[in-house]
Amino acid sequence: MYDTGKIIPGLLVFVGLVTFPIWYGFVSADGHLPNPEKPTKAKQCVESTEFMRTSHMVLLNDWRDNIVREGGSRHGKTADGTEFVRSLHKGCMDCHTSKRKFCDECHTYAAVKPYCWDCHIQPKEAN
Amino acid sequence: MKVLQALGIVLALMLLAYVGAAVPGGRTLFGVVLPYLGFAVFIIFFIAKVMDWARSPVPFRIPTTAGQANSLPWIKQNKLDCPSTTSGVIGRMLLEVFLFRSLFKNTRAEIHEGPKLAYGSSKFLWLFGLLFHYSFLTIVLRHLRLFTDPVPGFVHILEFADGFMQVGAPVLYQTDIVFLGALTFLLLRRLLLPNIRYISLPADYFPLLLILGIGITGVLMRYVVRVDVISIKMLANGLVTGKPFVADTISGIFFIHMFLITVLLTYFPFSKLMHMGGVFLSPTRNLANNSRMVRHVNPWNDPSIKPHSYAGYEDEFREFMVDAGLPVEKEPEPKPAEEEAPAEGETKSES
């Protein structure tokens, strides 16, 4: 072995970096899994749970574009004919009342910071 | 054709993962067992490869002298391209590792009418190589949001900077575009330039196509066939904390993405991708060009065999040499009988 004084520390740094998530997990894991609060007001969202789980941001973005930029209607209808208001505050948050207990549960876990609240006024909630 | 061979293998791997994840037990195999194995292979064989290199002696200095070497005091040395000190070597290595300086010096030769041979600078390989590597690094670091809980601050910063344009929802990452664009360039370079295509092997196409496959499935999962990020994070975070859990809500395309990464990790230590470690161990880059200042001894030399200089050789055989009429640098001690003795230390030139 030649140049062990440089190669061994180099390899240790390499292993330390690529295993970062492992030892970081040991140091900081709090084991909290996201558990968004289920609404009591309605049983069915405007789309299926599977769709909402993966694509709610697309739906909200489409509403925003349609209403703000194209003068679209505030009124929407689900597949089974239930009417709802296409609005973050008056629609979504009519059932999902708490940002902290619903939105933030998953967003914090997945490190997502949606820019809804750049324009919308964030609801005041007790911590 | 060699590229089709590589493409065929990548497509077969994708199909294998997609079908494999659909059979009972396949989700655990492709989501947990193989990733663990792949990561272990990556680390163990990466270290083994570097240790193997460390065992290989570099008997003499072979730095590339891409500039004026250290010479007489009035000749200006190029300290970064031909360093003679450790600090110069560190500077050269930093430029190499972070800015790919060797690629920057890439030239292109062309034959014009005449025939005339012309050389020009060619920066495209350097530019797209750099873009590719830095986007890949950013993307890998961004993925830490799926492995760590709570997510460290620098990942948030990276995430914010990368989605700075706020295009659409989920926001478009600039690096995704740059990454796929640069990879496409690197692939087209091999496919379209006849001289590069001539020297390209399946081992050149395979990593490109494999990484392209990883990139495309990743981009699809974010922007087109969106997946359940929460259940994927539960799996990824579970993998690093030793409690992996494959939820039913993870869709098939994720297993393709995951399996291609597993293949990349497994393939890595045995392939050209080892330039990741190799760049630090390149003797043409990491040695100081100080052969004229420092005596370098072959590491395998037998220490009992002492160096035998010409002066020592002449001392040993001087009388025989003079007897045989061979020229000597130092005349033998004059015999007392002789009168015409040359002065001490005078050299005799026979040319």
Short mmCIF file of C-alpha atoms in Angstrom, two decimals:
data_model
loop_
_atom_site.label_atom_id
_atom_site.label_comp_id
_atom_site.label_asym_id
_atom_site.label_seq_id
_atom_site.Cartn_x
_atom_site.Cartn_y
_atom_site.Cartn_z
CA MET A 1 0.00 0.00 0.00
CA TYR A 2 1.30 3.39 -0.92
CA ASP A 3 0.06 6.83 0.18
CA THR A 4 -2.14 5.28 2.86
CA GLY A 5 -1.99 8.56 4.75
CA LYS A 6 -4.06 10.18 2.03
CA ILE A 7 -6.06 7.29 0.58
CA ILE A 8 -7.50 5.88 3.83
CA PRO A 9 -8.82 9.26 5.10
CA GLY A 10 -10.18 9.89 1.59
CA LEU A 11 -12.05 6.59 1.64
CA LEU A 12 -13.38 7.31 5.13
CA VAL A 13 -14.74 10.66 3.93
CA PHE A 14 -16.31 8.92 0.94
CA VAL A 15 -18.01 6.26 3.09
CA GLY A 16 -19.14 8.94 5.54
CA LEU A 17 -20.74 10.96 2.76
CA VAL A 18 -22.54 8.11 0.98
CA THR A 19 -23.87 6.73 4.26
CA PHE A 20 -25.01 10.18 5.40
CA PRO A 21 -28.75 9.31 5.49
CA ILE A 22 -28.03 6.22 7.62
CA TRP A 23 -26.13 7.89 10.44
CA TYR A 24 -28.25 11.02 10.15
CA GLY A 25 -31.27 8.77 10.72
CA PHE A 26 -29.71 7.40 13.90
CA VAL A 27 -28.99 10.87 15.21
CA SER A 28 -32.21 12.64 14.38
CA ALA A 29 -35.04 10.17 13.68
CA ASP A 30 -38.22 11.12 15.52
CA GLY A 31 -40.26 8.34 13.88
CA HIS A 32 -43.25 10.60 13.28
CA LEU A 33 -45.24 9.49 10.25
CA PRO A 34 -47.65 11.88 8.54
CA ASN A 35 -51.24 11.46 9.63
CA PRO A 36 -53.41 14.10 7.98
CA GLU A 37 -56.65 14.82 9.79
CA LYS A 38 -59.70 13.31 8.05
CA PRO A 39 -62.62 15.72 7.58
CA THR A 40 -65.95 14.97 9.22
CA LYS A 41 -68.09 17.15 6.95
CA ALA A 42 -67.94 15.02 3.79
CA LYS A 43 -66.93 11.46 2.96
CA GLN A 44 -65.76 11.98 -0.62
CA CYS A 45 -63.36 14.60 -1.97
CA VAL A 46 -63.80 16.19 -5.41
CA GLU A 47 -61.75 13.39 -6.95
CA SER A 48 -60.75 9.90 -5.82
CA THR A 49 -58.41 9.54 -2.86
CA GLU A 50 -55.72 8.01 -5.12
CA PHE A 51 -55.91 10.97 -7.48
CA MET A 52 -55.86 13.52 -4.68
CA ARG A 53 -52.94 11.78 -3.02
CA THR A 54 -50.69 12.07 -6.07
CA SER A 55 -52.11 14.98 -8.06
CA HIS A 56 -53.95 17.49 -5.83
CA MET A 57 -51.33 20.13 -6.67
CA VAL A 58 -52.11 19.80 -10.37
CA LEU A 59 -55.81 20.19 -9.68
CA LEU A 60 -55.23 23.31 -7.58
CA ASN A 61 -52.89 24.73 -10.18
CA ASP A 62 -55.47 24.14 -12.93
CA TRP A 63 -58.18 25.83 -10.85
CA ARG A 64 -55.88 28.80 -10.26
CA ASP A 65 -55.02 29.15 -13.96
CA ASN A 66 -58.63 28.65 -15.03
CA ILE A 67 -60.23 31.04 -12.57
CA VAL A 68 -57.60 33.77 -12.25
CA ARG A 69 -56.30 33.85 -15.81
CA GLU A 70 -59.13 32.53 -17.98
CA GLY A 71 -62.17 33.78 -16.03
CA GLY A 72 -63.37 30.25 -15.32
CA SER A 73 -66.32 29.37 -13.08
CA ARG A 74 -66.09 28.99 -9.32
CA HIS A 75 -68.57 26.13 -9.47
CA GLY A 76 -67.47 22.56 -9.92
CA LYS A 77 -69.22 19.22 -10.01
CA THR A 78 -67.80 15.87 -8.99
CA ALA A 79 -68.28 12.73 -11.10
CA ASP A 80 -71.31 11.73 -9.01
CA GLY A 81 -72.94 15.16 -9.34
CA THR A 82 -72.11 16.78 -5.98
CA GLU A 83 -71.53 20.51 -6.37
CA PHE A 84 -68.58 22.24 -4.76
CA VAL A 85 -66.83 25.62 -4.77
CA ARG A 86 -63.54 25.76 -6.65
CA SER A 87 -61.68 27.72 -4.01
CA LEU A 88 -58.86 27.00 -1.58
CA HIS A 89 -60.52 28.76 1.34
CA LYS A 90 -64.21 28.22 0.60
CA GLY A 91 -63.77 24.81 -1.08
CA CYS A 92 -60.88 22.72 0.18
CA MET A 93 -60.62 24.30 3.60
CA ASP A 94 -64.34 24.08 4.17
CA CYS A 95 -63.76 20.42 5.00
CA HIS A 96 -60.02 20.32 5.61
CA THR A 97 -60.25 23.12 8.15
CA SER A 98 -56.76 23.07 9.53
CA LYS A 99 -53.67 23.76 7.43
CA ARG A 100 -51.46 22.57 10.25
CA LYS A 101 -53.28 19.29 10.84
CA PHE A 102 -53.96 18.50 7.19
CA CYS A 103 -51.67 20.17 4.63
CA ASP A 104 -48.54 20.45 6.74
CA GLU A 105 -48.64 16.85 7.94
CA CYS A 106 -47.42 15.49 4.59
CA HIS A 107 -45.77 18.63 3.23
CA THR A 108 -43.41 18.89 6.18
CA TYR A 109 -42.62 15.18 6.01
CA ALA A 110 -41.82 15.33 2.27
CA ALA A 111 -40.11 18.76 2.53
CA VAL A 112 -42.60 20.36 0.16
CA LYS A 113 -43.22 24.08 0.47
CA PRO A 114 -46.10 24.94 -1.84
CA TYR A 115 -46.40 28.59 -2.71
CA CYS A 116 -50.17 28.77 -2.06
CA TRP A 117 -49.53 31.07 0.86
CA ASP A 118 -47.50 33.54 -1.16
CA CYS A 119 -50.88 35.02 -2.22
CA HIS A 120 -53.50 33.42 0.04
CA ILE A 121 -53.69 34.62 3.60
CA GLN A 122 -52.61 31.85 5.86
CA PRO A 123 -55.30 30.88 8.37
CA LYS A 124 -54.46 31.78 11.95
CA GLU A 125 -54.15 28.65 14.02
CA ALA A 126 -53.16 27.96 17.57
CA ASN A 127 -50.03 25.90 17.79
CA MET B 1 -24.71 -1.92 -33.42
CA LYS B 2 -23.11 -1.34 -30.04
CA VAL B 3 -25.63 1.26 -28.91
CA LEU B 4 -28.52 -1.10 -29.64
CA GLN B 5 -26.85 -3.75 -27.49
CA ALA B 6 -26.69 -1.30 -24.58
CA LEU B 7 -30.22 -0.02 -25.24
CA GLY B 8 -31.51 -3.58 -25.32
CA ILE B 9 -29.98 -4.33 -21.93
CA VAL B 10 -31.44 -1.17 -20.34
CA LEU B 11 -34.91 -1.86 -21.77
CA ALA B 12 -34.72 -5.46 -20.60
CA LEU B 13 -33.80 -4.28 -17.09
CA MET B 14 -36.74 -1.87 -17.08
CA LEU B 15 -39.13 -4.61 -18.20
CA LEU B 16 -37.67 -6.99 -15.61
CA ALA B 17 -38.32 -4.50 -12.80
CA TYR B 18 -41.83 -3.68 -14.01
CA VAL B 19 -42.89 -7.30 -14.38
CA GLY B 20 -40.90 -8.41 -11.34
CA ALA B 21 -42.60 -5.89 -9.07
CA ALA B 22 -46.00 -7.14 -10.20
CA VAL B 23 -45.51 -10.75 -9.08
CA PRO B 24 -46.04 -11.67 -5.41
CA GLY B 25 -42.99 -10.82 -3.31
CA GLY B 26 -41.48 -8.84 -6.19
CA ARG B 27 -42.16 -5.51 -4.53
CA THR B 28 -40.08 -6.45 -1.51
CA LEU B 29 -37.37 -7.89 -3.76
CA PHE B 30 -37.08 -4.82 -6.00
CA GLY B 31 -37.87 -2.30 -3.28
CA VAL B 32 -35.84 -3.64 -0.35
CA VAL B 33 -33.62 -6.68 -0.94
CA LEU B 34 -31.91 -5.68 -4.19
CA PRO B 35 -31.35 -2.03 -3.18
CA TYR B 36 -29.64 -3.20 0.03
CA LEU B 37 -27.47 -5.61 -1.96
CA GLY B 38 -26.68 -3.01 -4.59
CA PHE B 39 -25.61 -0.46 -2.01
CA ALA B 40 -23.41 -3.02 -0.21
CA VAL B 41 -21.77 -4.02 -3.50
CA PHE B 42 -21.21 -0.36 -4.33
CA ILE B 43 -19.43 0.45 -1.07
CA ILE B 44 -17.44 -2.77 -0.68
CA PHE B 45 -16.19 -3.01 -4.25
CA PHE B 46 -15.59 0.73 -4.50
CA ILE B 47 -13.23 0.45 -1.52
CA ALA B 48 -11.68 -2.75 -2.89
CA LYS B 49 -10.99 -1.04 -6.20
CA VAL B 50 -9.34 1.97 -4.57
CA MET B 51 -7.26 -0.32 -2.30
CA ASP B 52 -6.17 -2.23 -5.39
CA TRP B 53 -5.01 1.04 -6.94
CA ALA B 54 -3.30 1.99 -3.68
CA ARG B 55 -1.29 -1.23 -3.83
CA SER B 56 0.04 -0.40 -7.29
CA PRO B 57 3.36 1.43 -7.06
CA VAL B 58 3.99 4.52 -9.11
CA PRO B 59 7.74 4.09 -9.56
CA PHE B 60 8.46 7.44 -11.09
CA ARG B 61 6.83 10.78 -11.64
CA ILE B 62 4.57 10.83 -14.67
CA PRO B 63 2.67 14.14 -14.39
CA THR B 64 1.42 15.63 -17.61
CA THR B 65 3.47 18.74 -18.22
CA ALA B 66 0.80 20.93 -19.72
CA GLY B 67 2.76 24.13 -19.14
CA GLN B 68 6.23 25.51 -18.49
CA ALA B 69 7.98 23.41 -15.86
CA ASN B 70 9.94 24.91 -12.98
CA SER B 71 13.24 25.92 -14.55
CA LEU B 72 15.67 28.81 -14.38
CA PRO B 73 14.58 31.73 -12.21
CA TRP B 74 13.93 34.02 -15.18
CA ILE B 75 11.63 31.54 -16.94
CA LYS B 76 8.08 31.88 -15.63
CA GLN B 77 6.68 28.60 -14.40
CA ASN B 78 3.06 27.62 -15.09
CA LYS B 79 2.28 26.68 -11.50
CA LEU B 80 -1.14 25.10 -12.11
CA ASP B 81 -0.46 23.19 -15.30
CA CYS B 82 2.98 21.99 -14.30
CA PRO B 83 3.16 22.23 -10.51
CA SER B 84 6.37 21.44 -8.68
CA THR B 85 5.01 21.86 -5.14
CA THR B 86 2.25 20.22 -3.08
CA SER B 87 0.20 23.42 -3.01
CA GLY B 88 0.45 23.62 -6.80
CA VAL B 89 -0.77 20.02 -7.05
CA ILE B 90 -3.69 20.77 -4.73
CA GLY B 91 -4.61 23.72 -6.97
CA ARG B 92 -4.42 21.54 -10.05
CA MET B 93 -6.53 18.81 -8.43
CA LEU B 94 -9.19 21.30 -7.29
CA LEU B 95 -9.47 22.65 -10.83
CA GLU B 96 -9.62 19.11 -12.17
CA VAL B 97 -12.22 17.78 -9.73
CA PHE B 98 -14.48 20.81 -9.59
CA LEU B 99 -14.05 22.37 -13.03
CA PHE B 100 -12.82 19.51 -15.29
CA ARG B 101 -9.82 21.51 -16.50
CA SER B 102 -8.49 18.68 -18.69
CA LEU B 103 -11.71 18.66 -20.68
CA PHE B 104 -11.53 22.43 -20.95
CA LYS B 105 -8.27 22.05 -22.83
CA ASN B 106 -9.89 19.73 -25.34
CA THR B 107 -8.96 20.51 -28.94
CA ARG B 108 -10.36 19.49 -32.28
CA ALA B 109 -8.29 18.74 -35.37
CA GLU B 110 -9.70 19.40 -38.83
CA ILE B 111 -8.31 18.84 -42.29
CA HIS B 112 -9.10 21.62 -44.76
CA GLU B 113 -8.44 22.06 -48.49
CA GLY B 114 -4.83 22.00 -49.31
CA PRO B 115 -4.57 19.75 -47.33
CA LYS B 116 -4.15 21.93 -44.28
CA LEU B 117 -4.42 20.67 -40.73
CA ALA B 118 -6.09 23.07 -38.30
CA TYR B 119 -6.53 22.82 -34.56
CA GLY B 120 -9.25 24.64 -32.67
CA SER B 121 -10.54 24.70 -29.15
CA SER B 122 -13.59 22.55 -28.50
CA LYS B 123 -15.50 23.33 -25.34
CA PHE B 124 -18.76 21.43 -25.83
CA LEU B 125 -17.66 18.23 -24.14
CA TRP B 126 -16.39 20.26 -21.18
CA LEU B 127 -19.55 22.36 -20.97
CA PHE B 128 -22.06 19.53 -21.17
CA GLY B 129 -19.91 17.25 -19.03
CA LEU B 130 -19.84 19.90 -16.33
CA LEU B 131 -23.57 20.59 -16.62
CA PHE B 132 -24.33 16.88 -16.43
CA HIS B 133 -22.17 16.23 -13.36
CA TYR B 134 -23.39 19.23 -11.39
CA SER B 135 -27.07 18.59 -12.16
CA PHE B 136 -26.60 14.95 -11.19
CA LEU B 137 -25.02 16.02 -7.90
CA THR B 138 -27.87 18.46 -7.21
CA ILE B 139 -30.46 15.81 -8.03
CA VAL B 140 -28.81 13.24 -5.77
CA LEU B 141 -28.61 15.75 -2.90
CA ARG B 142 -32.23 16.79 -3.47
CA HIS B 143 -33.26 13.17 -3.12
CA LEU B 144 -32.10 13.35 0.49
CA ARG B 145 -35.54 14.80 1.22
CA LEU B 146 -36.84 11.27 0.73
CA PHE B 147 -34.20 9.60 2.89
CA THR B 148 -33.93 11.93 5.85
CA ASP B 149 -36.48 12.89 8.45
CA PRO B 150 -36.38 15.70 9.49
CA VAL B 151 -34.98 17.04 6.24
CA PRO B 152 -31.71 18.94 6.78
CA GLY B 153 -31.65 22.65 5.97
CA PHE B 154 -29.32 22.53 2.99
CA VAL B 155 -31.77 20.25 1.16
CA HIS B 156 -34.51 22.87 1.62
CA ILE B 157 -32.20 25.55 0.20
CA LEU B 158 -31.28 23.37 -2.77
CA GLU B 159 -34.91 22.52 -3.34
CA PHE B 160 -35.92 26.18 -3.28
CA ALA B 161 -33.09 27.30 -5.56
CA ASP B 162 -33.71 24.50 -8.03
CA GLY B 163 -37.42 25.32 -8.34
CA PHE B 164 -36.80 29.04 -8.35
CA MET B 165 -38.74 29.66 -11.57
CA GLN B 166 -41.96 28.36 -9.93
CA VAL B 167 -43.21 26.82 -13.16
CA GLY B 168 -46.32 24.70 -12.63
CA ALA B 169 -47.17 22.45 -9.72
CA PRO B 170 -45.26 20.45 -8.65
CA VAL B 171 -42.67 23.09 -9.49
CA LEU B 172 -40.28 22.37 -12.32
CA TYR B 173 -36.67 21.81 -11.30
CA GLN B 174 -34.14 23.47 -13.59
CA THR B 175 -31.65 20.66 -13.00
CA ASP B 176 -34.10 18.10 -14.42
CA ILE B 177 -34.07 19.92 -17.76
CA VAL B 178 -30.31 20.52 -17.72
CA PHE B 179 -29.63 16.92 -16.69
CA LEU B 180 -31.67 15.32 -19.48
CA GLY B 181 -30.41 17.89 -22.00
CA ALA B 182 -26.76 17.31 -21.16
CA LEU B 183 -27.19 13.53 -21.17
CA THR B 184 -28.85 13.70 -24.58
CA PHE B 185 -25.94 15.79 -25.85
CA LEU B 186 -23.39 13.31 -24.51
CA LEU B 187 -25.28 10.45 -26.14
CA LEU B 188 -25.73 12.24 -29.49
CA ARG B 189 -22.03 13.13 -29.44
CA ARG B 190 -21.19 9.44 -29.41
CA LEU B 191 -23.83 8.60 -32.00
CA LEU B 192 -23.33 11.40 -34.52
CA LEU B 193 -19.60 12.16 -34.60
CA PRO B 194 -18.05 9.42 -36.76
CA ASN B 195 -14.68 9.42 -34.97
CA ILE B 196 -16.29 9.21 -31.52
CA ARG B 197 -18.75 6.58 -32.67
CA TYR B 198 -15.83 4.49 -33.96
CA ILE B 199 -14.22 4.30 -30.52
CA SER B 200 -17.48 3.95 -28.52
CA LEU B 201 -18.16 0.61 -26.91
CA PRO B 202 -21.25 -0.83 -25.25
CA ALA B 203 -19.55 0.08 -21.94
CA ASP B 204 -19.73 3.72 -23.06
CA TYR B 205 -23.36 3.63 -24.15
CA PHE B 206 -24.67 1.52 -21.27
CA PRO B 207 -24.04 3.98 -18.40
CA LEU B 208 -25.38 6.86 -20.50
CA LEU B 209 -28.57 5.02 -21.35
CA LEU B 210 -28.93 3.65 -17.82
CA ILE B 211 -28.66 7.13 -16.29
CA LEU B 212 -30.97 8.48 -19.00
CA GLY B 213 -33.47 5.77 -18.01
CA ILE B 214 -33.20 6.79 -14.37
CA GLY B 215 -33.68 10.45 -15.32
CA ILE B 216 -36.66 9.82 -17.57
CA THR B 217 -38.48 7.60 -15.08
CA GLY B 218 -37.79 10.18 -12.37
CA VAL B 219 -39.11 13.06 -14.45
CA LEU B 220 -42.17 11.01 -15.43
CA MET B 221 -42.90 10.27 -11.78
CA ARG B 222 -42.77 13.93 -10.87
CA TYR B 223 -44.48 15.61 -13.79
CA VAL B 224 -46.51 13.06 -15.75
CA VAL B 225 -47.61 9.86 -14.01
CA ARG B 226 -47.36 11.26 -10.51
CA VAL B 227 -46.74 8.83 -7.68
CA ASP B 228 -47.54 8.79 -3.99
CA VAL B 229 -44.51 10.58 -2.58
CA ILE B 230 -45.40 9.91 1.05
CA SER B 231 -45.40 6.13 0.70
CA ILE B 232 -42.15 6.35 -1.31
CA LYS B 233 -40.56 8.38 1.44
CA MET B 234 -41.72 5.83 3.99
CA LEU B 235 -39.88 3.18 1.98
CA ALA B 236 -36.74 5.26 1.34
CA ASN B 237 -36.53 6.52 4.90
CA GLY B 238 -37.30 3.01 6.13
CA LEU B 239 -34.42 1.62 4.07
CA VAL B 240 -31.87 3.87 5.76
CA THR B 241 -33.29 3.42 9.27
CA GLY B 242 -33.55 -0.35 8.90
CA LYS B 243 -37.35 -0.51 8.92
CA PRO B 244 -38.32 -0.64 5.22
CA PHE B 245 -42.00 -0.79 4.44
CA VAL B 246 -43.36 -1.20 0.91
CA ALA B 247 -46.84 0.36 0.78
CA ASP B 248 -49.41 -0.87 -1.72
CA THR B 249 -49.82 2.67 -3.07
CA ILE B 250 -46.35 2.69 -4.71
CA SER B 251 -46.84 2.31 -8.45
CA GLY B 252 -44.88 0.14 -10.87
CA ILE B 253 -42.81 2.90 -12.47
CA PHE B 254 -41.15 3.56 -9.12
CA PHE B 255 -39.71 0.05 -9.11
CA ILE B 256 -38.21 0.64 -12.57
CA HIS B 257 -36.55 3.81 -11.27
CA MET B 258 -35.36 2.05 -8.12
CA PHE B 259 -34.06 -1.02 -9.98
CA LEU B 260 -32.12 1.06 -12.52
CA ILE B 261 -30.44 2.87 -9.61
CA THR B 262 -29.68 -0.49 -8.01
CA VAL B 263 -28.10 -1.62 -11.27
CA LEU B 264 -26.13 1.62 -11.49
CA LEU B 265 -24.77 1.16 -7.96
CA THR B 266 -23.88 -2.48 -8.62
CA TYR B 267 -22.27 -1.71 -11.98
CA PHE B 268 -20.40 1.33 -10.70
CA PRO B 269 -17.27 -0.20 -9.07
CA PHE B 270 -16.59 -2.42 -12.10
CA SER B 271 -16.91 0.19 -14.79
CA LYS B 272 -15.54 3.43 -16.21
CA LEU B 273 -17.76 5.21 -13.70
CA MET B 274 -14.98 4.58 -11.17
CA HIS B 275 -13.43 7.78 -12.49
CA MET B 276 -15.26 9.18 -9.45
CA GLY B 277 -12.56 7.69 -7.24
CA GLY B 278 -9.96 7.45 -9.96
CA VAL B 279 -9.69 11.17 -10.59
CA PHE B 280 -8.07 11.54 -7.18
CA LEU B 281 -5.57 8.79 -7.92
CA SER B 282 -4.43 9.83 -11.39
CA PRO B 283 -0.62 9.94 -11.28
CA THR B 284 -0.58 12.25 -14.29
CA ARG B 285 -2.55 14.79 -12.25
CA ASN B 286 -1.67 14.30 -8.61
CA LEU B 287 2.13 14.17 -8.77
CA ALA B 288 4.32 17.23 -8.53
CA ASN B 289 6.73 17.64 -11.41
CA ASN B 290 9.79 17.85 -9.16
CA SER B 291 11.97 15.10 -10.62
CA ARG B 292 14.86 17.53 -10.91
CA MET B 293 14.65 18.64 -7.28
CA VAL B 294 13.84 15.47 -5.37
CA ARG B 295 15.31 12.01 -5.78
CA HIS B 296 12.47 9.52 -6.17
CA VAL B 297 13.35 5.95 -5.27
CA ASN B 298 11.52 3.02 -6.78
CA PRO B 299 9.39 1.60 -3.97
CA TRP B 300 10.29 -2.00 -4.88
CA ASN B 301 14.05 -1.43 -4.90
CA ASP B 302 16.09 -3.86 -2.78
CA PRO B 303 17.55 -1.64 -0.06
CA SER B 304 20.66 -3.83 0.17
CA ILE B 305 21.60 -2.89 -3.38
CA LYS B 306 23.27 0.49 -3.04
CA PRO B 307 23.25 2.99 -5.88
CA HIS B 308 26.38 2.84 -7.96
CA SER B 309 27.22 6.20 -9.50
CA TYR B 310 29.53 6.65 -12.45
CA ALA B 311 32.07 8.35 -10.18
CA GLY B 312 32.03 5.30 -7.91
CA TYR B 313 32.30 2.97 -10.88
CA GLU B 314 35.31 4.85 -12.16
CA ASP B 315 36.92 4.80 -8.70
CA GLU B 316 36.56 1.04 -8.69
CA PHE B 317 37.82 0.37 -12.19
CA ARG B 318 40.01 3.38 -12.95
CA GLU B 319 43.29 1.53 -13.25
CA PHE B 320 41.78 -1.09 -15.55
CA MET B 321 40.22 1.60 -17.66
CA VAL B 322 43.49 3.50 -18.02
CA ASP B 323 45.26 0.25 -18.85
CA ALA B 324 42.68 -0.49 -21.53
CA GLY B 325 43.06 3.03 -22.92
CA LEU B 326 39.54 4.12 -21.95
CA PRO B 327 39.00 7.80 -21.17
CA VAL B 328 38.51 8.60 -17.48
CA GLU B 329 37.14 11.73 -15.89
CA LYS B 330 39.65 11.76 -13.08
CA GLU B 331 43.21 10.79 -13.90
CA PRO B 332 44.74 8.20 -11.57
CA GLU B 333 47.03 9.36 -8.78
CA PRO B 334 50.33 10.16 -10.40
CA LYS B 335 53.09 7.72 -9.62
CA PRO B 336 55.96 9.43 -7.81
CA ALA B 337 58.36 8.65 -10.66
CA GLU B 338 56.34 10.61 -13.21
CA GLU B 339 56.80 14.34 -13.47
CA GLU B 340 53.94 15.47 -15.66
CA ALA B 341 51.09 15.01 -13.21
CA PRO B 342 47.81 16.81 -14.04
CA ALA B 343 46.30 19.07 -11.40
CA GLU B 344 43.84 17.50 -9.00
CA GLY B 345 40.20 17.49 -10.22
CA GLU B 346 41.03 18.46 -13.77
CA THR B 347 38.85 16.69 -16.30
CA LYS B 348 40.08 15.37 -19.53
CA SER B 349 38.00 15.87 -22.62
CA GLU B 350 38.43 13.39 -25.38
CA SER B 351 35.89 14.63 -27.82
#
